[in-house]
Coordinates of C-alpha atoms in Angstrom, one line a residue:
Chain A
M27 CA 34.9 -6.3 -13.7
S28 CA 34.2 -10.3 -13.3
Q29 CA 37.2 -11.2 -15.3
S30 CA 39.9 -9.3 -12.9
K31 CA 38.2 -10.8 -9.5
N32 CA 37.5 -14.5 -11.2
N33 CA 40.0 -16.5 -12.8
N34 CA 38.5 -19.7 -12.5
E35 CA 35.9 -20.8 -15.0
Y36 CA 33.2 -20.7 -12.2
L37 CA 31.2 -17.9 -11.6
L38 CA 29.0 -19.3 -9.2
E39 CA 30.0 -22.5 -6.7
V40 CA 27.3 -23.3 -3.9
K41 CA 28.7 -25.6 -1.4
D42 CA 26.5 -27.7 1.0
L43 CA 24.4 -24.4 1.2
K44 CA 21.6 -24.8 4.3
M45 CA 19.0 -22.6 4.6
Y46 CA 16.6 -23.1 8.4
F47 CA 13.8 -21.1 8.8
P48 CA 13.3 -21.0 12.7
V49 CA 9.9 -21.8 13.9
T50 CA 8.8 -20.0 17.0
R51 CA 6.4 -20.4 19.7
G52 CA 4.5 -18.6 22.5
L53 CA 5.7 -15.2 24.1
L54 CA 9.3 -15.6 24.2
R55 CA 9.6 -16.5 20.9
R56 CA 11.3 -19.9 21.7
K57 CA 12.6 -21.6 18.9
V58 CA 10.8 -25.4 19.0
A59 CA 11.8 -26.6 15.3
D60 CA 13.0 -25.5 12.2
V61 CA 11.9 -25.3 8.7
K62 CA 14.7 -27.2 6.3
A63 CA 13.9 -25.3 3.3
V64 CA 17.2 -25.7 1.6
D65 CA 19.4 -28.2 3.3
G66 CA 22.7 -29.1 2.0
V67 CA 22.7 -28.0 -1.6
S68 CA 25.9 -27.9 -3.7
F69 CA 26.3 -27.0 -7.5
S70 CA 28.6 -24.8 -9.5
L71 CA 27.9 -22.9 -12.6
K72 CA 29.8 -21.7 -15.3
K73 CA 30.2 -18.1 -17.0
G74 CA 27.3 -18.3 -19.7
E75 CA 25.6 -21.8 -18.5
T76 CA 22.0 -22.2 -17.8
L77 CA 20.7 -23.8 -14.8
G78 CA 17.6 -25.1 -14.7
L79 CA 15.8 -25.9 -11.2
V80 CA 13.0 -27.9 -10.8
G81 CA 10.8 -29.7 -8.4
E82 CA 7.4 -29.7 -7.0
S83 CA 5.9 -26.9 -4.9
G84 CA 7.5 -26.4 -1.8
C85 CA 10.8 -28.1 -2.7
G86 CA 12.9 -25.1 -1.8
K87 CA 13.4 -23.9 -5.5
T88 CA 12.7 -20.5 -4.7
T89 CA 14.7 -20.6 -1.6
V90 CA 17.7 -21.5 -3.2
G91 CA 17.1 -18.7 -5.9
R92 CA 16.6 -16.3 -3.2
T93 CA 19.1 -17.2 -0.5
I94 CA 21.9 -17.1 -3.5
N95 CA 20.6 -13.4 -4.1
R96 CA 21.1 -12.9 -0.3
L97 CA 17.5 -11.8 0.2
Y98 CA 18.0 -14.3 3.2
K99 CA 21.2 -15.3 5.0
P100 CA 22.1 -18.8 4.9
T101 CA 22.4 -20.7 7.7
A102 CA 25.4 -22.5 6.8
G103 CA 27.4 -22.9 3.6
E104 CA 29.2 -21.3 1.0
I105 CA 27.8 -19.4 -1.8
I106 CA 31.2 -18.4 -3.9
F107 CA 30.1 -16.0 -6.6
Q108 CA 33.1 -14.3 -8.8
G109 CA 35.9 -16.0 -6.5
E110 CA 34.2 -14.4 -3.2
D111 CA 32.3 -16.2 -0.4
I112 CA 29.2 -13.8 -0.4
A113 CA 27.1 -15.8 2.3
Q114 CA 27.9 -14.2 5.3
L115 CA 28.6 -11.0 4.2
P116 CA 26.6 -8.0 6.0
E117 CA 24.0 -6.0 3.8
K118 CA 26.7 -2.8 3.3
E119 CA 29.4 -4.8 1.8
L120 CA 26.8 -6.7 -0.8
K121 CA 26.1 -3.7 -2.8
P122 CA 28.8 -4.4 -5.4
V123 CA 27.6 -8.0 -5.5
R124 CA 23.6 -6.9 -5.7
R125 CA 25.1 -5.0 -9.0
E126 CA 26.4 -8.6 -10.6
M127 CA 23.6 -10.5 -9.6
A128 CA 19.9 -9.9 -10.3
M129 CA 16.7 -11.5 -10.1
I130 CA 13.2 -11.7 -12.0
F131 CA 10.5 -12.4 -9.8
Q132 CA 7.5 -14.9 -10.6
D133 CA 4.3 -12.6 -10.2
P134 CA 4.6 -9.7 -12.6
Y135 CA 1.8 -8.4 -10.5
S136 CA 3.5 -8.0 -7.2
S137 CA 7.0 -7.5 -8.4
L138 CA 6.4 -3.8 -9.5
D139 CA 5.4 -0.9 -7.5
P140 CA 2.0 0.2 -8.4
R141 CA 3.0 3.7 -7.3
Q142 CA 6.0 4.0 -9.6
S143 CA 6.3 4.5 -13.7
A144 CA 7.6 1.8 -15.8
G145 CA 10.4 4.2 -16.6
N146 CA 11.4 4.8 -12.5
I147 CA 11.1 1.2 -12.1
V148 CA 13.8 0.3 -14.8
G149 CA 16.0 3.0 -13.9
E150 CA 16.3 2.6 -10.3
P151 CA 18.9 0.2 -10.4
L152 CA 20.6 2.9 -12.1
I153 CA 20.4 5.5 -9.5
V154 CA 21.1 3.1 -6.3
H155 CA 24.1 2.2 -8.1
N156 CA 25.3 5.2 -9.1
I157 CA 25.8 4.3 -12.5
T158 CA 24.5 7.4 -14.8
K159 CA 26.4 10.3 -15.3
N160 CA 23.7 12.5 -15.9
K161 CA 20.0 12.7 -16.8
D162 CA 20.4 12.6 -20.3
D163 CA 22.5 9.5 -19.8
Y164 CA 20.1 8.0 -17.7
Y165 CA 17.1 8.6 -20.1
E166 CA 19.3 7.0 -22.8
R167 CA 20.1 3.9 -20.6
V168 CA 16.4 3.3 -19.8
E169 CA 15.3 3.9 -23.3
R170 CA 17.8 1.3 -24.4
L171 CA 16.7 -1.0 -21.8
F172 CA 13.0 -0.5 -23.1
Q173 CA 14.2 -1.4 -26.5
M174 CA 16.0 -4.4 -25.1
V175 CA 12.9 -6.4 -23.8
G176 CA 10.8 -5.4 -26.4
L177 CA 8.9 -2.2 -25.1
D178 CA 8.1 1.0 -26.5
P179 CA 10.4 3.6 -24.8
A180 CA 7.1 5.9 -25.2
L181 CA 5.6 3.9 -22.3
M182 CA 8.1 5.2 -19.8
N183 CA 5.6 7.0 -18.2
R184 CA 3.1 4.7 -18.0
Y185 CA 1.9 2.8 -14.7
P186 CA 2.0 -0.8 -14.3
H187 CA -1.4 -1.4 -14.1
E188 CA -1.5 0.2 -17.6
F189 CA 0.0 -2.9 -18.6
S190 CA -0.7 -6.9 -19.6
G191 CA 1.0 -9.6 -17.4
G192 CA 3.5 -10.4 -20.4
Q193 CA 4.5 -6.6 -20.8
R194 CA 4.7 -6.4 -16.6
Q195 CA 7.1 -9.2 -17.1
R196 CA 9.3 -7.1 -19.7
I197 CA 9.3 -4.6 -16.9
G198 CA 10.7 -6.6 -14.3
I199 CA 13.4 -8.3 -16.9
A200 CA 14.6 -4.9 -18.2
R201 CA 15.0 -3.8 -14.1
A202 CA 17.2 -7.0 -13.7
L203 CA 19.1 -6.0 -16.9
A204 CA 19.9 -2.1 -15.7
C205 CA 23.1 -2.8 -14.2
N206 CA 24.3 -5.1 -16.6
P207 CA 24.9 -8.4 -14.3
S208 CA 26.6 -11.3 -14.6
L209 CA 23.9 -13.7 -13.2
I210 CA 20.2 -13.6 -13.2
I211 CA 18.3 -15.5 -11.0
C212 CA 14.8 -16.1 -13.0
D213 CA 12.3 -17.4 -10.2
E214 CA 9.6 -18.9 -12.4
P215 CA 9.5 -16.1 -14.7
V216 CA 6.7 -17.4 -16.8
S217 CA 4.4 -19.7 -14.4
A218 CA 1.8 -16.7 -14.3
L219 CA 1.9 -16.2 -18.1
D220 CA -0.5 -17.2 -20.3
V221 CA 1.2 -19.9 -22.6
S222 CA 1.3 -17.8 -25.6
I223 CA 3.2 -15.2 -23.6
Q224 CA 5.4 -17.8 -22.1
A225 CA 7.3 -18.7 -25.1
Q226 CA 7.7 -14.9 -26.2
I227 CA 9.2 -14.2 -22.5
I228 CA 11.6 -17.6 -22.8
N229 CA 12.8 -16.3 -26.1
L230 CA 13.5 -13.1 -24.8
L231 CA 15.7 -14.2 -22.2
M232 CA 17.6 -16.8 -24.5
D233 CA 18.0 -13.6 -27.3
L234 CA 19.2 -11.5 -24.2
K235 CA 21.7 -13.9 -23.0
S236 CA 24.3 -13.3 -25.9
E237 CA 23.2 -10.0 -27.0
G238 CA 24.9 -8.1 -23.6
D239 CA 28.7 -7.4 -24.1
K240 CA 29.0 -9.7 -21.0
L241 CA 27.7 -13.2 -21.6
L242 CA 24.7 -13.7 -19.1
T243 CA 24.4 -16.8 -16.7
Y244 CA 21.0 -17.7 -15.7
I245 CA 19.5 -19.8 -12.6
F246 CA 16.0 -20.8 -14.0
I247 CA 13.6 -21.6 -11.6
A248 CA 10.3 -23.9 -12.9
H249 CA 8.2 -26.5 -12.7
D250 CA 7.6 -26.7 -15.8
L251 CA 10.1 -29.4 -17.4
S252 CA 9.3 -28.6 -20.8
V253 CA 10.2 -25.0 -20.1
V254 CA 13.4 -26.1 -18.5
K255 CA 14.0 -28.6 -21.4
H256 CA 14.4 -25.8 -23.6
I257 CA 16.4 -23.0 -22.0
S258 CA 18.8 -24.9 -19.8
D259 CA 22.1 -26.4 -20.4
R260 CA 21.9 -28.5 -17.3
V261 CA 19.0 -29.3 -14.9
A262 CA 19.0 -29.8 -11.2
V263 CA 16.1 -31.4 -9.7
M264 CA 15.0 -30.9 -6.2
Y265 CA 13.4 -33.1 -3.9
L266 CA 12.7 -31.4 -0.2
G267 CA 15.3 -29.2 0.2
R268 CA 17.9 -31.4 -1.5
V269 CA 19.5 -31.7 -5.2
V270 CA 18.8 -35.3 -6.3
E271 CA 20.0 -34.9 -9.8
I272 CA 21.7 -32.8 -12.0
T273 CA 22.6 -33.5 -15.7
T274 CA 22.0 -32.0 -19.0
P275 CA 18.2 -32.1 -20.0
G276 CA 18.6 -34.3 -22.5
E277 CA 20.3 -37.0 -20.7
L278 CA 17.6 -36.4 -18.0
Y279 CA 14.8 -36.4 -20.3
N280 CA 16.2 -39.9 -22.0
N281 CA 17.9 -41.2 -19.1
P282 CA 16.9 -40.2 -15.8
L283 CA 18.2 -41.8 -12.9
H284 CA 16.7 -41.1 -9.9
P285 CA 13.4 -42.5 -9.1
Y286 CA 12.2 -39.2 -8.5
T287 CA 13.0 -37.5 -11.5
Q288 CA 11.6 -40.8 -13.3
A289 CA 8.2 -40.0 -11.6
L290 CA 8.3 -36.3 -12.3
L291 CA 8.7 -36.9 -15.6
S292 CA 6.5 -39.4 -16.5
A293 CA 3.9 -36.9 -15.1
V294 CA 4.4 -35.1 -17.9
P295 CA 1.5 -35.8 -20.4
V296 CA 2.5 -36.9 -24.2
P297 CA 0.3 -35.0 -26.6
D298 CA -0.1 -38.0 -28.8
P299 CA -3.4 -40.3 -27.4
E300 CA -2.1 -43.3 -28.3
I301 CA 1.6 -43.4 -26.7
E302 CA -0.3 -41.8 -24.1
E303 CA -2.7 -44.8 -23.6
K304 CA 0.4 -47.2 -23.8
R305 CA 2.9 -45.6 -21.7
E306 CA 3.7 -46.4 -18.3
R307 CA 3.2 -44.1 -15.0
I308 CA 4.6 -44.2 -11.8
I309 CA 2.2 -42.7 -9.3
L310 CA 3.8 -41.5 -6.0
E311 CA 2.2 -42.3 -3.3
G312 CA 1.8 -39.7 -0.2
E313 CA 2.2 -36.3 -0.1
V314 CA 5.6 -34.7 0.1
P315 CA 6.7 -35.1 4.1
S316 CA 7.1 -31.7 5.8
P317 CA 10.1 -30.2 5.6
L318 CA 10.0 -29.3 9.5
F319 CA 10.3 -33.2 10.2
P320 CA 12.1 -34.8 7.2
P321 CA 12.3 -38.5 6.8
S322 CA 15.6 -40.1 7.8
G323 CA 18.4 -41.3 5.5
C324 CA 17.0 -40.3 2.1
T325 CA 14.3 -38.1 2.4
F326 CA 12.5 -39.8 -0.7
H327 CA 12.4 -43.2 1.0
P328 CA 8.8 -43.3 2.3
R329 CA 7.6 -42.6 -1.4
C330 CA 10.3 -44.5 -3.3
P331 CA 9.0 -47.5 -5.2
M332 CA 12.6 -49.0 -4.8
A333 CA 13.3 -47.9 -1.8
T334 CA 15.6 -50.6 0.7
P335 CA 15.7 -50.5 4.4
E336 CA 19.2 -49.2 3.8
C337 CA 17.6 -46.1 2.4
S338 CA 15.8 -44.9 5.6
K339 CA 19.5 -45.0 7.0
T340 CA 21.8 -43.3 5.0
I341 CA 21.8 -40.1 3.4
P342 CA 22.8 -40.3 -0.3
E343 CA 25.4 -38.0 -1.8
L344 CA 25.4 -37.0 -4.8
R345 CA 27.9 -38.9 -7.0
D346 CA 29.1 -38.7 -10.8
C347 CA 27.5 -41.7 -12.6
G348 CA 29.6 -41.0 -15.8
N349 CA 29.9 -37.4 -18.2
G350 CA 28.9 -35.1 -15.2
H351 CA 25.6 -37.1 -14.9
M352 CA 25.1 -36.8 -10.9
V353 CA 22.5 -38.5 -9.1
A354 CA 21.8 -38.7 -5.2
C355 CA 20.8 -42.5 -4.8
L356 CA 21.9 -45.6 -3.2
R357 CA 20.2 -47.9 -5.8
V358 CA 21.7 -46.2 -8.8
Chain B
M28 CA 25.0 -2.9 -23.7
P29 CA 24.5 -3.3 -27.6
E30 CA 22.4 -1.1 -29.8
T31 CA 20.2 -3.5 -31.2
V32 CA 16.6 -3.8 -30.7
V33 CA 16.6 -7.3 -29.5
N34 CA 12.9 -8.0 -29.4
T35 CA 11.0 -6.4 -32.3
E36 CA 8.0 -8.2 -32.7
T37 CA 4.7 -6.2 -31.7
V38 CA 4.1 -6.3 -28.1
A39 CA -0.1 -6.4 -27.4
E40 CA -1.7 -3.2 -27.8
V41 CA -1.5 -1.2 -24.4
Q42 CA -4.9 -0.7 -22.8
P43 CA -5.9 3.3 -22.9
R44 CA -4.9 5.5 -19.9
R45 CA -7.1 4.7 -17.1
S46 CA -7.6 7.7 -15.3
E47 CA -7.7 7.6 -11.6
W48 CA -8.2 11.0 -10.8
K49 CA -11.5 11.0 -13.2
R50 CA -12.7 8.2 -10.8
F51 CA -12.0 10.2 -7.9
R52 CA -13.5 13.2 -8.9
R53 CA -17.0 11.7 -9.9
V54 CA -17.2 9.6 -7.1
F55 CA -16.3 12.5 -4.7
F56 CA -18.5 15.3 -6.3
Q57 CA -21.6 12.8 -6.6
R58 CA -22.3 13.3 -3.2
K59 CA -24.0 16.8 -2.4
V60 CA -23.0 16.7 1.3
A61 CA -19.1 16.7 0.4
I62 CA -19.5 19.6 -1.7
F63 CA -21.4 21.1 1.2
A64 CA -18.7 20.4 3.4
L65 CA -16.0 21.3 0.9
I66 CA -17.4 24.8 1.1
I67 CA -17.9 25.1 4.7
I68 CA -14.3 24.2 5.4
C69 CA -13.2 26.4 2.3
I70 CA -15.2 29.8 4.0
M71 CA -13.7 28.3 7.3
I72 CA -10.1 28.7 5.9
F73 CA -10.8 32.0 4.1
T74 CA -12.2 33.2 7.6
A75 CA -9.2 32.0 9.6
V76 CA -6.7 33.7 7.1
F77 CA -8.1 36.9 6.5
A78 CA -9.4 37.2 10.3
P79 CA -7.9 40.6 11.1
W80 CA -9.7 42.2 7.9
L81 CA -12.6 40.3 8.3
A82 CA -13.6 40.9 12.1
P83 CA -15.5 44.5 12.4
Y84 CA -14.1 44.6 15.8
D85 CA -11.2 43.4 18.1
P86 CA -12.2 40.1 19.4
N87 CA -10.5 41.4 23.0
E88 CA -11.9 44.8 23.1
Q89 CA -14.2 45.6 26.3
N90 CA -17.0 47.7 26.5
L91 CA -18.4 47.7 29.4
S92 CA -21.2 50.0 28.7
N93 CA -22.4 47.9 26.1
S94 CA -22.4 44.5 27.5
M95 CA -25.0 41.9 26.5
A96 CA -26.2 43.7 23.8
P97 CA -28.8 42.2 21.3
P98 CA -28.0 41.4 17.9
S99 CA -28.0 44.6 15.7
R100 CA -26.6 46.4 12.6
E101 CA -23.3 47.3 14.7
H102 CA -23.0 44.1 16.5
L103 CA -24.3 41.2 14.3
L104 CA -24.7 38.9 16.7
G105 CA -24.7 41.1 19.7
T106 CA -22.1 41.3 22.3
D107 CA -21.0 39.1 25.6
R108 CA -21.0 39.8 29.5
L109 CA -17.5 42.5 29.1
G110 CA -19.4 43.9 25.8
I111 CA -16.7 42.4 23.2
D112 CA -18.0 41.7 19.6
T113 CA -19.4 37.9 19.1
F114 CA -18.9 37.8 15.5
S115 CA -15.4 39.1 15.7
R116 CA -14.8 36.4 18.0
L117 CA -16.4 33.9 16.2
I118 CA -14.0 35.2 13.6
W119 CA -10.7 34.8 15.5
G120 CA -12.3 31.4 16.8
A121 CA -12.3 30.0 13.5
R122 CA -8.4 30.9 13.3
T123 CA -7.5 29.3 16.6
A124 CA -9.4 26.1 15.7
L125 CA -8.2 25.5 12.2
I126 CA -4.4 26.4 13.7
V127 CA -4.6 23.9 16.1
G128 CA -6.6 21.4 14.1
F129 CA -3.8 21.6 11.2
A130 CA -0.8 21.5 13.5
T131 CA -1.7 18.6 15.4
A132 CA -3.1 16.6 12.7
F133 CA 0.2 17.3 10.6
I134 CA 2.4 17.3 13.2
S135 CA 1.3 13.8 14.6
A136 CA 0.6 12.3 11.3
A137 CA 4.3 13.0 10.3
I138 CA 5.8 11.3 13.6
G139 CA 3.1 8.5 13.5
T140 CA 4.1 7.7 10.1
A141 CA 7.7 7.7 10.7
L142 CA 7.4 5.3 13.7
G143 CA 4.7 3.1 12.2
M144 CA 6.8 2.8 8.9
I145 CA 10.3 2.1 11.0
A146 CA 8.4 -0.3 13.4
G147 CA 7.0 -2.3 10.2
Y148 CA 9.7 -2.0 8.1
F149 CA 12.4 -3.6 10.5
G150 CA 10.4 -5.6 12.8
G151 CA 12.1 -7.3 16.0
V152 CA 13.3 -5.3 18.9
I153 CA 12.4 -1.9 17.6
S154 CA 8.9 -2.6 16.5
T155 CA 8.3 -4.4 20.1
V156 CA 9.6 -0.9 21.8
I157 CA 7.7 1.6 19.7
M158 CA 4.5 -0.6 19.6
R159 CA 4.1 -1.4 23.1
F160 CA 4.6 2.2 24.3
M161 CA 2.0 3.0 21.7
D162 CA 0.0 0.7 23.5
A163 CA 0.5 2.1 26.6
L164 CA -0.4 5.6 25.3
M165 CA -3.7 4.1 23.5
G166 CA -4.6 2.8 27.2
F167 CA -5.8 6.3 27.7
P168 CA -8.8 7.9 26.2
M169 CA -7.5 10.8 23.7
I170 CA -9.2 13.6 26.1
V171 CA -8.0 12.3 28.9
L172 CA -4.6 12.0 28.1
A173 CA -4.9 15.2 26.1
L174 CA -6.7 16.9 29.7
L175 CA -3.6 15.6 31.5
L176 CA -0.9 16.7 29.6
A177 CA -2.7 19.9 29.3
G178 CA -2.8 20.2 33.1
V179 CA 0.6 19.1 33.6
L180 CA 2.1 21.3 30.6
G181 CA -0.1 24.4 31.2
S182 CA -2.9 26.0 29.1
G183 CA -2.0 27.9 25.8
M184 CA -1.9 27.5 22.3
Q185 CA 1.2 25.7 21.9
N186 CA 0.8 23.4 24.8
I187 CA -2.5 22.3 23.7
I188 CA -1.0 21.4 20.3
I189 CA 1.6 19.4 22.1
A190 CA -0.8 17.5 24.0
L191 CA -3.0 16.6 21.6
T192 CA -0.2 15.6 19.2
V193 CA 1.0 13.3 21.7
A194 CA -2.8 11.9 22.2
S195 CA -3.3 11.5 18.6
V196 CA 0.1 9.8 17.2
P197 CA -0.9 6.2 18.5
G198 CA -3.5 6.1 16.0
Y199 CA -1.3 7.2 13.0
V200 CA 1.9 4.6 14.3
R201 CA -0.9 1.9 14.4
L202 CA -2.1 2.4 10.9
M203 CA 1.0 3.1 9.8
Y204 CA 2.5 0.0 11.3
G205 CA -0.5 -2.1 9.9
M206 CA 0.1 -0.9 6.4
T207 CA 4.0 -1.1 6.1
L208 CA 3.6 -4.9 7.3
S209 CA 0.7 -5.5 4.4
V210 CA 3.1 -3.9 1.7
K211 CA 6.1 -5.1 2.8
E212 CA 5.0 -8.4 2.0
N213 CA 4.8 -7.5 -1.9
D214 CA 7.6 -8.5 -4.1
Y215 CA 8.4 -5.2 -5.2
I216 CA 10.0 -4.7 -1.8
L217 CA 12.1 -8.1 -2.1
A218 CA 12.9 -6.5 -5.6
Q219 CA 14.2 -3.4 -4.1
R220 CA 16.7 -5.3 -1.3
S221 CA 17.8 -7.7 -4.5
I222 CA 18.7 -4.2 -6.6
G223 CA 20.8 -3.4 -3.5
S224 CA 18.3 -0.2 -2.4
S225 CA 18.9 1.2 0.7
S226 CA 16.2 0.6 3.5
A227 CA 15.3 4.4 3.8
R228 CA 14.9 4.6 0.2
T229 CA 12.6 1.8 -0.1
I230 CA 10.7 2.8 2.9
W231 CA 10.5 6.5 1.5
K232 CA 10.0 5.6 -2.3
H233 CA 8.1 2.7 -2.0
I234 CA 6.3 2.0 1.5
F235 CA 5.3 5.2 1.9
P236 CA 3.5 6.2 -1.4
N237 CA 1.4 2.7 -1.1
A238 CA 0.5 3.3 2.4
L239 CA -0.5 6.6 1.9
Q240 CA -4.1 6.6 1.1
P241 CA -5.9 5.3 4.5
M242 CA -3.6 8.0 5.8
I243 CA -5.2 11.0 4.1
V244 CA -8.4 9.6 5.0
M245 CA -7.8 9.0 8.7
L246 CA -5.8 12.7 8.7
T247 CA -8.8 14.3 7.1
S248 CA -11.3 12.5 9.6
A249 CA -9.1 13.3 12.5
L250 CA -9.1 16.9 11.9
G251 CA -12.8 17.3 13.2
G252 CA -12.0 15.2 16.2
I253 CA -9.2 17.2 17.3
I254 CA -11.1 20.2 16.7
M255 CA -13.6 18.5 18.8
A256 CA -11.1 17.8 21.7
E257 CA -9.7 21.3 21.5
S258 CA -13.1 22.7 22.2
G259 CA -13.7 20.5 24.9
L260 CA -10.2 21.4 26.8
S261 CA -10.9 25.3 26.3
F262 CA -14.5 24.6 27.6
L263 CA -13.0 23.1 30.6
G264 CA -10.6 25.9 30.9
V265 CA -7.3 24.0 30.5
G266 CA -7.0 25.1 26.9
I267 CA -6.4 28.1 24.9
T268 CA -6.2 31.0 26.9
A269 CA -6.3 35.2 26.1
P270 CA -5.5 36.9 24.3
D271 CA -6.1 34.1 21.9
V272 CA -10.1 33.3 21.2
A273 CA -11.5 29.6 21.2
W274 CA -14.6 28.6 20.0
G275 CA -14.8 26.0 23.3
S276 CA -14.1 28.7 25.8
M277 CA -17.1 31.1 24.3
V278 CA -19.4 28.4 24.7
A279 CA -18.5 27.8 28.4
D280 CA -18.6 31.6 28.9
G281 CA -21.9 31.9 27.4
F282 CA -23.1 28.7 29.7
K283 CA -24.3 30.6 32.4
Y284 CA -26.7 32.8 30.4
L285 CA -27.8 29.7 28.4
Q286 CA -31.7 30.6 29.1
T287 CA -31.6 34.1 29.4
Y288 CA -29.3 35.0 26.3
P289 CA -28.4 31.5 24.4
I290 CA -27.2 33.3 21.1
L291 CA -23.8 33.5 23.4
S292 CA -23.1 29.8 23.9
F293 CA -24.9 28.6 20.6
A294 CA -22.9 30.6 18.1
P295 CA -19.5 28.9 18.7
G296 CA -21.6 26.1 19.4
V297 CA -22.9 25.8 16.0
C298 CA -19.4 26.8 14.3
I299 CA -17.6 23.9 16.0
M300 CA -20.7 21.2 15.0
L301 CA -20.4 22.4 11.6
V302 CA -16.6 22.2 11.2
V303 CA -16.3 19.1 13.0
F304 CA -19.4 17.7 10.6
S305 CA -17.5 19.1 7.7
F306 CA -14.5 17.4 8.5
N307 CA -15.9 13.9 9.0
I308 CA -18.3 14.3 5.7
L309 CA -14.7 15.1 4.1
G310 CA -13.1 12.4 5.4
D311 CA -15.9 9.8 4.5
S312 CA -16.1 11.1 0.9
L313 CA -12.1 10.8 0.5
R314 CA -12.4 7.2 1.6
D315 CA -14.8 6.3 -0.6
A316 CA -13.1 8.2 -3.7
L317 CA -9.9 6.4 -2.9
D318 CA -10.5 3.2 -1.6
P319 CA -9.7 0.7 -4.4
R320 CA -11.8 -2.2 -3.1
L321 CA -14.7 0.4 -3.8
R322 CA -13.7 0.8 -7.4
G323 CA -16.3 -0.7 -9.9
T324 CA -19.0 -0.6 -7.3
L325 CA -18.9 3.6 -6.8

């Protein structure tokens, strides 16, 4: 499927993606401002790659994921998926795209319909896309999906409230796998789970990657840096709707270039008390500015320890600092 | 897809099945008054269905030589001014009351649910048009609106059902609109869009079942109100007309003889009261038994 359509090496290319949510006031719903949730994000993703997307709450990670999945219609920019720009496609033409792209949600409690049995939830994409030939084929596939995510197929008739959080997330993963997609967007799939379960789910996702007959590509959204380091091939750091740094996890952890990334990494506690005592922490001042009225120039400049007057005027572009290590900072 | 089992590690033990149905039965039947209401309703339904076989006389058969007879072995509740057997009229009246009640409740619930879910799911202009129209309808008290419509359409069972349906639709639209808005916020609705499910499918398979419970409660409670409204209209003379028999018009007929011969008004009056009371109790008990927020306390 994907091979015929797309001969270049990128599965997904996002170019200058913008997603503004209008703020309306009054009886006539006049637009008074825009929440610039995503403001010019660009990256590309090779087949089989895992891109980690990190950043603090409200920086637009989830919005990026949902916009790529076309749950929102982007304000501007291109989303080139399998060689086709899907950014402005109407809902009707999106159906084949939806089959190739799946999403795993953060909250395993609200992402499963409480009135549907686990089997129905997992099998629904098969019905929606008319994939299975008959009833037997359908049950066989649902059963296989259950086995793939480590659930007993005998539990097909149970309802979501009868499962634990980790098991529910497995159901969500099975649903995402149902149509055999090439891209899965994982929107903080483990943040709502216990630490012990987190590891299971992460390992499951990593195992699944190479198990299918198609190499899975992930966009892995998280705010937990250690989780992202473990699973990603490349990591993108976001701040206030923009990507400030993209590189490999090793490079990012050993040689963070953007001052925001440095501050973010220094906030991760070290389990060794002696090192923890000695190490230097960069403490950011102030709050994340409102995406309604983002600061001029580099949006990070009001909190940046190394900002110059120039930073409040010029918007820094992402540029390569060697070996594909991309940074958006004037001072680097 | 591969044949291999990817993840064979034992997954935490699944909890034993929690039966919702068991809890429902326990809470529901805990109340003696709910059982009483259920019995009354069952008797009413039985009476309504088998009216032709249960009624000893024709409910419209006049016998002027035997008018205003007191209760006797032949006429259990006596006869009215035209010599018609009151007990037979009561039995046939149950049929009218339940037909009007159920027809109105279900038709208005169906229309209201559809409109409410459409308004809530699509939002925007569609919801503004539907909801403002419903607000306008809600501006009139139900009985006044029904009276107006019945006056325009004329009396008769079919027109009464139409009038009462129009009057009770806004309530359902309101309820389902609110429920849809709240259900829509769940991630599983977003997940439906993500897998490419159509709006119709999402509304029918995912919003409707999750918004259904308060609707069932409202429907049951509304039945009492509808029967009451139908009786009111019949009492006022714009409701059910002969040959159909209505409790409301029976009360009105007997009203003139209230002091000398009270049973003519009281007998249908008690029937109306019992039915309305039973449906209200049933609605209340259903709400308690179905409401997930009361889980644990009841």
